[in-house]
PDB file of C-alpha atoms in Angstrom:
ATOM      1  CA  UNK A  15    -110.265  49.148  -7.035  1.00 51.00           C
ATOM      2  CA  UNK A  16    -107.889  47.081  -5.018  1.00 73.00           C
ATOM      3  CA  UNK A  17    -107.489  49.057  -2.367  1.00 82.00           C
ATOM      4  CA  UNK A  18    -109.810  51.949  -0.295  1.00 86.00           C
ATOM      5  CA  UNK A  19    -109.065  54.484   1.816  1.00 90.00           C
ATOM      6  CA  UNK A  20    -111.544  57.071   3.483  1.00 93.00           C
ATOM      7  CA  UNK A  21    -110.601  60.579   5.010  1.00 96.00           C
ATOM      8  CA  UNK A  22    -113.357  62.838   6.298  1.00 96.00           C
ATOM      9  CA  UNK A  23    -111.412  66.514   5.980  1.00 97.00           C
ATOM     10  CA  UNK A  24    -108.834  67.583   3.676  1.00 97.00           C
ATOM     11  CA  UNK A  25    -106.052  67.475   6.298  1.00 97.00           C
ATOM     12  CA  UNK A  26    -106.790  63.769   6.490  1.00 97.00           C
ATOM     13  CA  UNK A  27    -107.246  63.302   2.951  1.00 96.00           C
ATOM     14  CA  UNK A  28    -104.212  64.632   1.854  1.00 96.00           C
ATOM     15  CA  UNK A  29    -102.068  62.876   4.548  1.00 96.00           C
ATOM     16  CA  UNK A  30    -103.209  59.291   3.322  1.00 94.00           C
ATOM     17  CA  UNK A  31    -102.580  60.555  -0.288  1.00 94.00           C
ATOM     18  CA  UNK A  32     -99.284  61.220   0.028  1.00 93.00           C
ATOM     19  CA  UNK A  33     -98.813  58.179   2.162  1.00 92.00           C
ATOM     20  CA  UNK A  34    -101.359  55.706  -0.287  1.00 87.00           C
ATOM     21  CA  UNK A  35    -100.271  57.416  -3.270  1.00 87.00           C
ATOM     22  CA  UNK A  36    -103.770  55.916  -5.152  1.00 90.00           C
ATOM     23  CA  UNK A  37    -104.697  55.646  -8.414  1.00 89.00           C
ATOM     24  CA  UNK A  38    -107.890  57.726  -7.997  1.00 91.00           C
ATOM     25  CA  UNK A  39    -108.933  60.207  -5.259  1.00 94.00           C
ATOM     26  CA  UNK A  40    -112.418  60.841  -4.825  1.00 95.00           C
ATOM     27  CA  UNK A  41    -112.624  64.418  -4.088  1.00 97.00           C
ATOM     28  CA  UNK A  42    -115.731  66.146  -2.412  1.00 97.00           C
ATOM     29  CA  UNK A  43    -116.103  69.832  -2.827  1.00 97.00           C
ATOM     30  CA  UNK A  44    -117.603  70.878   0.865  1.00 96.00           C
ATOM     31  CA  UNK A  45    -115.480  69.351   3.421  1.00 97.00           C
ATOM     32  CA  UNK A  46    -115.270  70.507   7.292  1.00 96.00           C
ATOM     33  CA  UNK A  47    -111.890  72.138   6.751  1.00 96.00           C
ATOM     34  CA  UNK A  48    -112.264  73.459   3.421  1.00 97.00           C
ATOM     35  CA  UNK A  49    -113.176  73.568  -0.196  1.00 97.00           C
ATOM     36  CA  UNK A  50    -112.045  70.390  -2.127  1.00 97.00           C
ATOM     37  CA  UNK A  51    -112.175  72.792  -5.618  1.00 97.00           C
ATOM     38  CA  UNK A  52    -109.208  74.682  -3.970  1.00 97.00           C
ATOM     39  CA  UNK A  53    -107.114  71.733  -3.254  1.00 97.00           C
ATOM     40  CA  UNK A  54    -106.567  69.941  -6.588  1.00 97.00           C
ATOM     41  CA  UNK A  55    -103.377  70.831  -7.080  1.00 94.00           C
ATOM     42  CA  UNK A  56    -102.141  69.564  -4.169  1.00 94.00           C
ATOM     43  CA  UNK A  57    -103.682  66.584  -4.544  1.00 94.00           C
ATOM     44  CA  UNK A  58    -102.581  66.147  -7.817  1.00 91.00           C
ATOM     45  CA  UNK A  59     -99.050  66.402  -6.360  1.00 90.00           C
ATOM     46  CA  UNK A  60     -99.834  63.240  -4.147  1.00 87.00           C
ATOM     47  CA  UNK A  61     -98.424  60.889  -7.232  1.00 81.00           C
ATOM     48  CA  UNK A  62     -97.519  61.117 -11.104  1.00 82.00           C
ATOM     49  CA  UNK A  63    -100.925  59.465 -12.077  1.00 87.00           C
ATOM     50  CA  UNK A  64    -102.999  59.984  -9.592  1.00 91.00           C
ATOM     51  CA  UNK A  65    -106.389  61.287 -11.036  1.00 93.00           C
ATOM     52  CA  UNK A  66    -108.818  62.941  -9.465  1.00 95.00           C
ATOM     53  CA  UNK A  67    -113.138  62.946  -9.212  1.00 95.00           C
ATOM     54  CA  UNK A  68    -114.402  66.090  -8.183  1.00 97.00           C
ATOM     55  CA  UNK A  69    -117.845  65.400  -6.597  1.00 96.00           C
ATOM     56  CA  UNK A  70    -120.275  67.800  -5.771  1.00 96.00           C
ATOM     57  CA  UNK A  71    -124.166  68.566  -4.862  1.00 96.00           C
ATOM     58  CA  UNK A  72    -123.269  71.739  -6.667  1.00 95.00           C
ATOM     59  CA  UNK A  73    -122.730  72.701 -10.510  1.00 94.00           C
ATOM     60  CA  UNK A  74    -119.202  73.265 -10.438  1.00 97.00           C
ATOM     61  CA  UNK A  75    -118.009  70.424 -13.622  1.00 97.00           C
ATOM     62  CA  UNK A  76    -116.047  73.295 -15.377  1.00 98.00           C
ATOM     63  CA  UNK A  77    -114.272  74.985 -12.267  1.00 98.00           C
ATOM     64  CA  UNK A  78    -112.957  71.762 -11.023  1.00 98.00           C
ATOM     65  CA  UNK A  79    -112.237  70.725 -14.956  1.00 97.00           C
ATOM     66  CA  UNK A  80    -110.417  73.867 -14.836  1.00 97.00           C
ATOM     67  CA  UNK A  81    -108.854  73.723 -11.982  1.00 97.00           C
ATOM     68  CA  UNK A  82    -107.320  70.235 -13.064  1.00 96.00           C
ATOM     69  CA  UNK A  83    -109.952  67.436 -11.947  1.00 97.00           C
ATOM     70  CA  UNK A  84    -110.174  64.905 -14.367  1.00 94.00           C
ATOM     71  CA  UNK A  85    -113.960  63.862 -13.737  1.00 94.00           C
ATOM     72  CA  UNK A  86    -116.513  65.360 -12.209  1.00 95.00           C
ATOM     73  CA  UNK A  87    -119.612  63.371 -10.711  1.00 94.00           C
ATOM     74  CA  UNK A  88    -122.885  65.248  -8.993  1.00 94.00           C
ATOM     75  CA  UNK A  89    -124.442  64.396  -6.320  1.00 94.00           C
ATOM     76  CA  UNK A  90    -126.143  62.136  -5.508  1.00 93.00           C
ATOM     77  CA  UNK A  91    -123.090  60.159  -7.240  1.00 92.00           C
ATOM     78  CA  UNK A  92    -124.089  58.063 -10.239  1.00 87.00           C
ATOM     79  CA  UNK A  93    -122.064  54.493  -9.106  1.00 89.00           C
ATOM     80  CA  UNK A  94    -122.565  53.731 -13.034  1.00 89.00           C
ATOM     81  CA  UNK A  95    -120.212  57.133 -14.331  1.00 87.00           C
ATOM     82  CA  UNK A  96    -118.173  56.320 -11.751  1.00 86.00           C
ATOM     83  CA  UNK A  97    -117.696  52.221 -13.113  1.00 86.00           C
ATOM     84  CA  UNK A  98    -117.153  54.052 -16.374  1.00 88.00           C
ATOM     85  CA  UNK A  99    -114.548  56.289 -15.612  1.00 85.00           C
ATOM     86  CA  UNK A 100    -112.853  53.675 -13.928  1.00 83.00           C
ATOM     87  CA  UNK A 101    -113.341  51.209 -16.488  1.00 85.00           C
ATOM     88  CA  UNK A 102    -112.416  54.528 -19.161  1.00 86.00           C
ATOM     89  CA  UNK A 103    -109.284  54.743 -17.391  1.00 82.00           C
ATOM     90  CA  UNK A 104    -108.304  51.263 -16.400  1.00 73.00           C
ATOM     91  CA  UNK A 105    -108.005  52.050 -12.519  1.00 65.00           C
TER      92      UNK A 105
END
């Protein structure tokens, strides 16, 4: 990664998306102002190939697969997947 950016709520998250426009996006499920499951669309909408990592404490791989998350990494979050999918994906 070349370049990091950290948001604590979705509000925040979203607003640096659509300003950063990043390669990957890190998404957390339980954030203060919402559900990160419920928001992958829109996130997805923050640039052409922008991919997202749905990370969770809870078992939730094939509703965020579903809803259009191209990874999904439990907590606590494996640093080694998450070289792999970056290597996988060349981000």
């Amino acid at each position: 990664f070349q370049k990091v950016e950290c948001a604590h709520t979705l509000q925040e998250g979203y607003a640096l998306a659509t300003a950063f426009q990043p390669d990957v996006i890190l998404l957390d499920n339980n954030l203060p102002d919402g559900y990160g499951l419920e928001h992958i669309a829109e996130f997805k909408l923050t640039g052409q190939s922008t991919r997202i990592v749905m990370i969770s404490a809870m078992d939730i791989r094939q509703e965020a697969i579903a809803a259009g998350a191209d990874e999904f990494i439990g907590k606590p979050v494996d640093v080694q997947a998450l070289r792999d999918f970056a290597r996988n994906n060349r981000v």
